[in-house]
Amino acid sequence: MRKTPATDLGRVGIWSPALRADDAGRRSETADAARTIEELGYGTVWLGGSPGIAHALPLLAATTRLTVATGILSIWDHQPGDVARETARANAAHGGRFLLGLGVSHGARPRPPYTAMTEYLTALDEAPEPVPAGQRVLAALGPRMLRLARDRAAGAHPYFVTADYVARARAALGPDALLAPELKAVLDPDPERGRTIARGYLATYLALPNYTNNLRRLGFTQADFADGGSDRLIDATVAIGEPAAVAERVRGFLAAGADHVAVQVVTGEDRALAVPLDAYRALAAELAAELRG
């Protein structure tokens, strides 16, 4: 029996920075979107864009079954005592439907990431209102962070990965830890147009060593990172095609060992604002069995 988080993620969720609303004017829009996502059958919304716990509260209030997770909260930006207190309050108010996703992010890192994460988890354990391991996941990529996710959290939420990585992560985590990778998707039947959209989105990530180092472990080389990414890299990390083809890629992640797949639909629009509900509907129709499961 696999270890599961304290809340039920379902088999498929939605990953989106656009559902992280900073102003009151957009909170109504994102709350409505969360209700639609719940009605479509998705189990979890993952908030991108380095959210705080406060960003999850309007979505939790607008829904009744949906899990809302941070994907991810940066440990450099939030004090562990505050995070522990806010996590306890969010779960008490909303039936345990909040999941704390933690990561070391991409910015300045005043201490080694592994050491900082270990210390942060200890602070969460020792807070007046501790965050149980089952209420937190780590944005783990490398072997040491995966082991930490296995031993001191419900599991791992890796970003910008391939099906091969998912299989390797499952082996590293063992059979009991949660594995909930993110998968980017471009719903476009034209492969070249889809790759162009994907390259525009991935440019930032291909300049970040934590992601390129992980991709090197999977056999990619510097040539794959040039000019926005080789076709081989784009096709391995982004699901491009009609909804049925994207659904097959989701199933591929599940078959490789994922317990849950967080789908990020990439459209080429402003990622902080675009909430592609039509794409979520189209994918839900193709993933009906998985959403029921």
PDB file of N, CA, C and O in Angstrom, residues 136-194:
ATOM      1  N   ARG A 136       2.515  17.420   3.495  1.00  0.00           N
ATOM      2  CA  ARG A 136       3.520  18.172   2.755  1.00  0.00           C
ATOM      3  C   ARG A 136       4.204  17.279   1.720  1.00  0.00           C
ATOM      4  O   ARG A 136       4.358  16.075   1.913  1.00  0.00           O
ATOM      5  N   VAL A 137       4.572  17.881   0.602  1.00  0.00           N
ATOM      6  CA  VAL A 137       5.345  17.212  -0.446  1.00  0.00           C
ATOM      7  C   VAL A 137       6.484  18.135  -0.851  1.00  0.00           C
ATOM      8  O   VAL A 137       6.411  19.355  -0.655  1.00  0.00           O
ATOM      9  N   LEU A 138       7.525  17.555  -1.433  1.00  0.00           N
ATOM     10  CA  LEU A 138       8.700  18.332  -1.804  1.00  0.00           C
ATOM     11  C   LEU A 138       8.882  18.359  -3.314  1.00  0.00           C
ATOM     12  O   LEU A 138       8.677  17.344  -3.994  1.00  0.00           O
ATOM     13  N   ALA A 139       9.309  19.509  -3.821  1.00  0.00           N
ATOM     14  CA  ALA A 139       9.637  19.641  -5.246  1.00  0.00           C
ATOM     15  C   ALA A 139      11.015  19.038  -5.473  1.00  0.00           C
ATOM     16  O   ALA A 139      11.996  19.743  -5.707  1.00  0.00           O
ATOM     17  N   ALA A 140      11.078  17.729  -5.392  1.00  0.00           N
ATOM     18  CA  ALA A 140      12.350  17.013  -5.468  1.00  0.00           C
ATOM     19  C   ALA A 140      12.677  16.646  -6.902  1.00  0.00           C
ATOM     20  O   ALA A 140      11.798  16.243  -7.668  1.00  0.00           O
ATOM     21  N   LEU A 141      13.964  16.755  -7.266  1.00  0.00           N
ATOM     22  CA  LEU A 141      14.447  16.304  -8.565  1.00  0.00           C
ATOM     23  C   LEU A 141      15.604  15.315  -8.398  1.00  0.00           C
ATOM     24  O   LEU A 141      15.562  14.208  -8.908  1.00  0.00           O
ATOM     25  N   GLY A 142      16.652  15.748  -7.701  1.00  0.00           N
ATOM     26  CA  GLY A 142      17.838  14.914  -7.559  1.00  0.00           C
ATOM     27  C   GLY A 142      17.690  13.813  -6.529  1.00  0.00           C
ATOM     28  O   GLY A 142      16.737  13.787  -5.745  1.00  0.00           O
ATOM     29  N   PRO A 143      18.636  12.890  -6.505  1.00  0.00           N
ATOM     30  CA  PRO A 143      18.530  11.713  -5.625  1.00  0.00           C
ATOM     31  C   PRO A 143      18.395  12.040  -4.146  1.00  0.00           C
ATOM     32  O   PRO A 143      17.587  11.418  -3.439  1.00  0.00           O
ATOM     33  N   ARG A 144      19.193  12.999  -3.643  1.00  0.00           N
ATOM     34  CA  ARG A 144      19.116  13.297  -2.213  1.00  0.00           C
ATOM     35  C   ARG A 144      17.782  13.906  -1.835  1.00  0.00           C
ATOM     36  O   ARG A 144      17.195  13.567  -0.800  1.00  0.00           O
ATOM     37  N   MET A 145      17.276  14.810  -2.673  1.00  0.00           N
ATOM     38  CA  MET A 145      15.999  15.439  -2.348  1.00  0.00           C
ATOM     39  C   MET A 145      14.855  14.440  -2.471  1.00  0.00           C
ATOM     40  O   MET A 145      13.882  14.508  -1.714  1.00  0.00           O
ATOM     41  N   LEU A 146      14.959  13.500  -3.400  1.00  0.00           N
ATOM     42  CA  LEU A 146      13.945  12.448  -3.487  1.00  0.00           C
ATOM     43  C   LEU A 146      13.937  11.603  -2.216  1.00  0.00           C
ATOM     44  O   LEU A 146      12.868  11.247  -1.710  1.00  0.00           O
ATOM     45  N   ARG A 147      15.110  11.275  -1.711  1.00  0.00           N
ATOM     46  CA  ARG A 147      15.155  10.501  -0.463  1.00  0.00           C
ATOM     47  C   ARG A 147      14.553  11.290   0.690  1.00  0.00           C
ATOM     48  O   ARG A 147      13.851  10.727   1.555  1.00  0.00           O
ATOM     49  N   LEU A 148      14.804  12.600   0.711  1.00  0.00           N
ATOM     50  CA  LEU A 148      14.219  13.438   1.761  1.00  0.00           C
ATOM     51  C   LEU A 148      12.698  13.469   1.638  1.00  0.00           C
ATOM     52  O   LEU A 148      11.977  13.406   2.640  1.00  0.00           O
ATOM     53  N   ALA A 149      12.201  13.558   0.400  1.00  0.00           N
ATOM     54  CA  ALA A 149      10.757  13.532   0.173  1.00  0.00           C
ATOM     55  C   ALA A 149      10.150  12.213   0.628  1.00  0.00           C
ATOM     56  O   ALA A 149       9.036  12.169   1.168  1.00  0.00           O
ATOM     57  N   ARG A 150      10.872  11.137   0.406  1.00  0.00           N
ATOM     58  CA  ARG A 150      10.409   9.811   0.840  1.00  0.00           C
ATOM     59  C   ARG A 150      10.381   9.702   2.362  1.00  0.00           C
ATOM     60  O   ARG A 150       9.416   9.173   2.935  1.00  0.00           O
ATOM     61  N   ASP A 151      11.417  10.207   3.018  1.00  0.00           N
ATOM     62  CA  ASP A 151      11.586   9.971   4.443  1.00  0.00           C
ATOM     63  C   ASP A 151      10.883  10.992   5.333  1.00  0.00           C
ATOM     64  O   ASP A 151      10.486  10.668   6.455  1.00  0.00           O
ATOM     65  N   ARG A 152      10.667  12.233   4.811  1.00  0.00           N
ATOM     66  CA  ARG A 152      10.176  13.280   5.697  1.00  0.00           C
ATOM     67  C   ARG A 152       8.981  14.040   5.146  1.00  0.00           C
ATOM     68  O   ARG A 152       8.623  15.104   5.659  1.00  0.00           O
ATOM     69  N   ALA A 153       8.367  13.499   4.106  1.00  0.00           N
ATOM     70  CA  ALA A 153       7.159  14.106   3.537  1.00  0.00           C
ATOM     71  C   ALA A 153       6.294  12.984   2.976  1.00  0.00           C
ATOM     72  O   ALA A 153       6.670  11.806   3.009  1.00  0.00           O
ATOM     73  N   ALA A 154       5.137  13.355   2.457  1.00  0.00           N
ATOM     74  CA  ALA A 154       4.292  12.343   1.819  1.00  0.00           C
ATOM     75  C   ALA A 154       4.927  11.837   0.542  1.00  0.00           C
ATOM     76  O   ALA A 154       4.655  10.709   0.105  1.00  0.00           O
ATOM     77  N   GLY A 155       5.782  12.660  -0.080  1.00  0.00           N
ATOM     78  CA  GLY A 155       6.428  12.255  -1.311  1.00  0.00           C
ATOM     79  C   GLY A 155       6.905  13.445  -2.097  1.00  0.00           C
ATOM     80  O   GLY A 155       7.202  14.511  -1.539  1.00  0.00           O
ATOM     81  N   ALA A 156       6.956  13.294  -3.438  1.00  0.00           N
ATOM     82  CA  ALA A 156       7.610  14.269  -4.296  1.00  0.00           C
ATOM     83  C   ALA A 156       6.667  14.823  -5.353  1.00  0.00           C
ATOM     84  O   ALA A 156       5.793  14.115  -5.872  1.00  0.00           O
ATOM     85  N   HIS A 157       6.903  16.101  -5.690  1.00  0.00           N
ATOM     86  CA  HIS A 157       6.176  16.792  -6.760  1.00  0.00           C
ATOM     87  C   HIS A 157       7.213  17.379  -7.721  1.00  0.00           C
ATOM     88  O   HIS A 157       7.523  18.569  -7.674  1.00  0.00           O
ATOM     89  N   PRO A 158       7.795  16.543  -8.601  1.00  0.00           N
ATOM     90  CA  PRO A 158       8.822  17.035  -9.521  1.00  0.00           C
ATOM     91  C   PRO A 158       8.229  17.768 -10.711  1.00  0.00           C
ATOM     92  O   PRO A 158       7.124  17.465 -11.167  1.00  0.00           O
ATOM     93  N   TYR A 159       9.002  18.716 -11.217  1.00  0.00           N
ATOM     94  CA  TYR A 159       8.567  19.620 -12.302  1.00  0.00           C
ATOM     95  C   TYR A 159       9.531  19.519 -13.478  1.00  0.00           C
ATOM     96  O   TYR A 159      10.741  19.388 -13.290  1.00  0.00           O
ATOM     97  N   PHE A 160       8.972  19.591 -14.718  1.00  0.00           N
ATOM     98  CA  PHE A 160       9.768  19.580 -15.944  1.00  0.00           C
ATOM     99  C   PHE A 160      10.538  18.258 -16.063  1.00  0.00           C
ATOM    100  O   PHE A 160      11.764  18.228 -16.065  1.00  0.00           O
ATOM    101  N   VAL A 161       9.788  17.174 -16.166  1.00  0.00           N
ATOM    102  CA  VAL A 161      10.389  15.848 -16.194  1.00  0.00           C
ATOM    103  C   VAL A 161       9.802  15.020 -17.334  1.00  0.00           C
ATOM    104  O   VAL A 161       8.874  15.443 -18.023  1.00  0.00           O
ATOM    105  N   THR A 162      10.356  13.837 -17.527  1.00  0.00           N
ATOM    106  CA  THR A 162       9.933  12.919 -18.572  1.00  0.00           C
ATOM    107  C   THR A 162       9.357  11.652 -17.955  1.00  0.00           C
ATOM    108  O   THR A 162       9.490  11.410 -16.752  1.00  0.00           O
ATOM    109  N   ALA A 163       8.766  10.801 -18.804  1.00  0.00           N
ATOM    110  CA  ALA A 163       8.261   9.515 -18.315  1.00  0.00           C
ATOM    111  C   ALA A 163       9.405   8.661 -17.783  1.00  0.00           C
ATOM    112  O   ALA A 163       9.242   7.927 -16.794  1.00  0.00           O
ATOM    113  N   ASP A 164      10.577   8.751 -18.424  1.00  0.00           N
ATOM    114  CA  ASP A 164      11.735   8.001 -17.931  1.00  0.00           C
ATOM    115  C   ASP A 164      12.122   8.474 -16.541  1.00  0.00           C
ATOM    116  O   ASP A 164      12.438   7.669 -15.656  1.00  0.00           O
ATOM    117  N   TYR A 165      12.079   9.789 -16.331  1.00  0.00           N
ATOM    118  CA  TYR A 165      12.371  10.297 -14.991  1.00  0.00           C
ATOM    119  C   TYR A 165      11.364   9.761 -13.979  1.00  0.00           C
ATOM    120  O   TYR A 165      11.735   9.390 -12.855  1.00  0.00           O
ATOM    121  N   VAL A 166      10.089   9.736 -14.337  1.00  0.00           N
ATOM    122  CA  VAL A 166       9.057   9.248 -13.420  1.00  0.00           C
ATOM    123  C   VAL A 166       9.379   7.819 -12.977  1.00  0.00           C
ATOM    124  O   VAL A 166       9.281   7.485 -11.788  1.00  0.00           O
ATOM    125  N   ALA A 167       9.779   6.979 -13.921  1.00  0.00           N
ATOM    126  CA  ALA A 167      10.127   5.602 -13.566  1.00  0.00           C
ATOM    127  C   ALA A 167      11.324   5.563 -12.616  1.00  0.00           C
ATOM    128  O   ALA A 167      11.348   4.787 -11.644  1.00  0.00           O
ATOM    129  N   ARG A 168      12.334   6.393 -12.888  1.00  0.00           N
ATOM    130  CA  ARG A 168      13.504   6.441 -12.015  1.00  0.00           C
ATOM    131  C   ARG A 168      13.147   6.973 -10.628  1.00  0.00           C
ATOM    132  O   ARG A 168      13.656   6.492  -9.599  1.00  0.00           O
ATOM    133  N   ALA A 169      12.294   7.995 -10.597  1.00  0.00           N
ATOM    134  CA  ALA A 169      11.883   8.556  -9.309  1.00  0.00           C
ATOM    135  C   ALA A 169      11.090   7.542  -8.505  1.00  0.00           C
ATOM    136  O   ALA A 169      11.247   7.449  -7.279  1.00  0.00           O
ATOM    137  N   ARG A 170      10.240   6.771  -9.172  1.00  0.00           N
ATOM    138  CA  ARG A 170       9.496   5.742  -8.446  1.00  0.00           C
ATOM    139  C   ARG A 170      10.455   4.732  -7.823  1.00  0.00           C
ATOM    140  O   ARG A 170      10.286   4.332  -6.667  1.00  0.00           O
ATOM    141  N   ALA A 171      11.482   4.336  -8.566  1.00  0.00           N
ATOM    142  CA  ALA A 171      12.455   3.395  -8.017  1.00  0.00           C
ATOM    143  C   ALA A 171      13.189   4.003  -6.819  1.00  0.00           C
ATOM    144  O   ALA A 171      13.445   3.319  -5.820  1.00  0.00           O
ATOM    145  N   ALA A 172      13.521   5.299  -6.910  1.00  0.00           N
ATOM    146  CA  ALA A 172      14.228   5.960  -5.817  1.00  0.00           C
ATOM    147  C   ALA A 172      13.340   6.150  -4.594  1.00  0.00           C
ATOM    148  O   ALA A 172      13.801   6.015  -3.456  1.00  0.00           O
ATOM    149  N   LEU A 173      12.078   6.455  -4.818  1.00  0.00           N
ATOM    150  CA  LEU A 173      11.150   6.697  -3.716  1.00  0.00           C
ATOM    151  C   LEU A 173      10.689   5.414  -3.054  1.00  0.00           C
ATOM    152  O   LEU A 173      10.273   5.419  -1.892  1.00  0.00           O
ATOM    153  N   GLY A 174      10.738   4.316  -3.798  1.00  0.00           N
ATOM    154  CA  GLY A 174      10.176   3.080  -3.287  1.00  0.00           C
ATOM    155  C   GLY A 174       8.681   3.035  -3.512  1.00  0.00           C
ATOM    156  O   GLY A 174       8.080   3.962  -4.065  1.00  0.00           O
ATOM    157  N   PRO A 175       8.046   1.962  -3.087  1.00  0.00           N
ATOM    158  CA  PRO A 175       6.635   1.758  -3.424  1.00  0.00           C
ATOM    159  C   PRO A 175       5.646   2.578  -2.614  1.00  0.00           C
ATOM    160  O   PRO A 175       4.475   2.666  -2.991  1.00  0.00           O
ATOM    161  N   ASP A 176       6.083   3.164  -1.511  1.00  0.00           N
ATOM    162  CA  ASP A 176       5.119   3.740  -0.566  1.00  0.00           C
ATOM    163  C   ASP A 176       4.946   5.251  -0.664  1.00  0.00           C
ATOM    164  O   ASP A 176       3.910   5.777  -0.251  1.00  0.00           O
ATOM    165  N   ALA A 177       5.942   5.971  -1.157  1.00  0.00           N
ATOM    166  CA  ALA A 177       5.866   7.432  -1.184  1.00  0.00           C
ATOM    167  C   ALA A 177       5.033   7.914  -2.370  1.00  0.00           C
ATOM    168  O   ALA A 177       4.992   7.288  -3.431  1.00  0.00           O
ATOM    169  N   LEU A 178       4.398   9.050  -2.184  1.00  0.00           N
ATOM    170  CA  LEU A 178       3.619   9.680  -3.244  1.00  0.00           C
ATOM    171  C   LEU A 178       4.538  10.238  -4.321  1.00  0.00           C
ATOM    172  O   LEU A 178       5.573  10.839  -4.023  1.00  0.00           O
ATOM    173  N   LEU A 179       4.154  10.049  -5.584  1.00  0.00           N
ATOM    174  CA  LEU A 179       4.863  10.658  -6.708  1.00  0.00           C
ATOM    175  C   LEU A 179       3.837  11.377  -7.567  1.00  0.00           C
ATOM    176  O   LEU A 179       2.966  10.755  -8.182  1.00  0.00           O
ATOM    177  N   ALA A 180       3.931  12.719  -7.597  1.00  0.00           N
ATOM    178  CA  ALA A 180       2.940  13.554  -8.290  1.00  0.00           C
ATOM    179  C   ALA A 180       3.644  14.531  -9.214  1.00  0.00           C
ATOM    180  O   ALA A 180       3.773  15.721  -8.913  1.00  0.00           O
ATOM    181  N   PRO A 181       4.140  14.069 -10.368  1.00  0.00           N
ATOM    182  CA  PRO A 181       4.867  14.960 -11.270  1.00  0.00           C
ATOM    183  C   PRO A 181       3.950  15.920 -12.013  1.00  0.00           C
ATOM    184  O   PRO A 181       2.773  15.637 -12.237  1.00  0.00           O
ATOM    185  N   GLU A 182       4.542  17.036 -12.420  1.00  0.00           N
ATOM    186  CA  GLU A 182       3.886  17.974 -13.330  1.00  0.00           C
ATOM    187  C   GLU A 182       4.185  17.553 -14.759  1.00  0.00           C
ATOM    188  O   GLU A 182       5.287  17.070 -15.059  1.00  0.00           O
ATOM    189  N   LEU A 183       3.216  17.745 -15.669  1.00  0.00           N
ATOM    190  CA  LEU A 183       3.403  17.468 -17.096  1.00  0.00           C
ATOM    191  C   LEU A 183       2.850  18.639 -17.896  1.00  0.00           C
ATOM    192  O   LEU A 183       1.658  18.964 -17.787  1.00  0.00           O
ATOM    193  N   LYS A 184       3.706  19.252 -18.703  1.00  0.00           N
ATOM    194  CA  LYS A 184       3.258  20.344 -19.575  1.00  0.00           C
ATOM    195  C   LYS A 184       2.561  19.777 -20.801  1.00  0.00           C
ATOM    196  O   LYS A 184       2.964  18.738 -21.328  1.00  0.00           O
ATOM    197  N   ALA A 185       1.540  20.487 -21.278  1.00  0.00           N
ATOM    198  CA  ALA A 185       0.784  20.043 -22.445  1.00  0.00           C
ATOM    199  C   ALA A 185       0.438  21.225 -23.330  1.00  0.00           C
ATOM    200  O   ALA A 185       0.024  22.279 -22.840  1.00  0.00           O
ATOM    201  N   VAL A 186       0.619  21.041 -24.620  1.00  0.00           N
ATOM    202  CA  VAL A 186       0.183  22.014 -25.619  1.00  0.00           C
ATOM    203  C   VAL A 186      -0.860  21.317 -26.475  1.00  0.00           C
ATOM    204  O   VAL A 186      -0.544  20.368 -27.195  1.00  0.00           O
ATOM    205  N   LEU A 187      -2.101  21.774 -26.397  1.00  0.00           N
ATOM    206  CA  LEU A 187      -3.183  21.142 -27.155  1.00  0.00           C
ATOM    207  C   LEU A 187      -3.231  21.768 -28.542  1.00  0.00           C
ATOM    208  O   LEU A 187      -3.970  22.717 -28.793  1.00  0.00           O
ATOM    209  N   ASP A 188      -2.419  21.234 -29.425  1.00  0.00           N
ATOM    210  CA  ASP A 188      -2.341  21.719 -30.795  1.00  0.00           C
ATOM    211  C   ASP A 188      -2.027  20.535 -31.691  1.00  0.00           C
ATOM    212  O   ASP A 188      -1.048  19.809 -31.445  1.00  0.00           O
ATOM    213  N   PRO A 189      -2.797  20.294 -32.743  1.00  0.00           N
ATOM    214  CA  PRO A 189      -2.557  19.136 -33.602  1.00  0.00           C
ATOM    215  C   PRO A 189      -1.327  19.276 -34.495  1.00  0.00           C
ATOM    216  O   PRO A 189      -0.865  18.284 -35.061  1.00  0.00           O
ATOM    217  N   ASP A 190      -0.779  20.482 -34.618  1.00  0.00           N
ATOM    218  CA  ASP A 190       0.378  20.724 -35.472  1.00  0.00           C
ATOM    219  C   ASP A 190       1.650  20.617 -34.620  1.00  0.00           C
ATOM    220  O   ASP A 190       1.899  21.474 -33.763  1.00  0.00           O
ATOM    221  N   PRO A 191       2.480  19.597 -34.826  1.00  0.00           N
ATOM    222  CA  PRO A 191       3.658  19.415 -33.969  1.00  0.00           C
ATOM    223  C   PRO A 191       4.615  20.595 -33.986  1.00  0.00           C
ATOM    224  O   PRO A 191       5.146  20.978 -32.934  1.00  0.00           O
ATOM    225  N   GLU A 192       4.845  21.171 -35.142  1.00  0.00           N
ATOM    226  CA  GLU A 192       5.797  22.280 -35.218  1.00  0.00           C
ATOM    227  C   GLU A 192       5.271  23.511 -34.493  1.00  0.00           C
ATOM    228  O   GLU A 192       5.999  24.191 -33.774  1.00  0.00           O
ATOM    229  N   ARG A 193       3.997  23.799 -34.692  1.00  0.00           N
ATOM    230  CA  ARG A 193       3.412  24.941 -33.984  1.00  0.00           C
ATOM    231  C   ARG A 193       3.417  24.675 -32.478  1.00  0.00           C
ATOM    232  O   ARG A 193       3.710  25.567 -31.676  1.00  0.00           O
ATOM    233  N   GLY A 194       3.118  23.449 -32.095  1.00  0.00           N
ATOM    234  CA  GLY A 194       3.134  23.091 -30.683  1.00  0.00           C
ATOM    235  C   GLY A 194       4.515  23.221 -30.085  1.00  0.00           C
ATOM    236  O   GLY A 194       4.679  23.717 -28.961  1.00  0.00           O
TER     237      GLY A 194
END
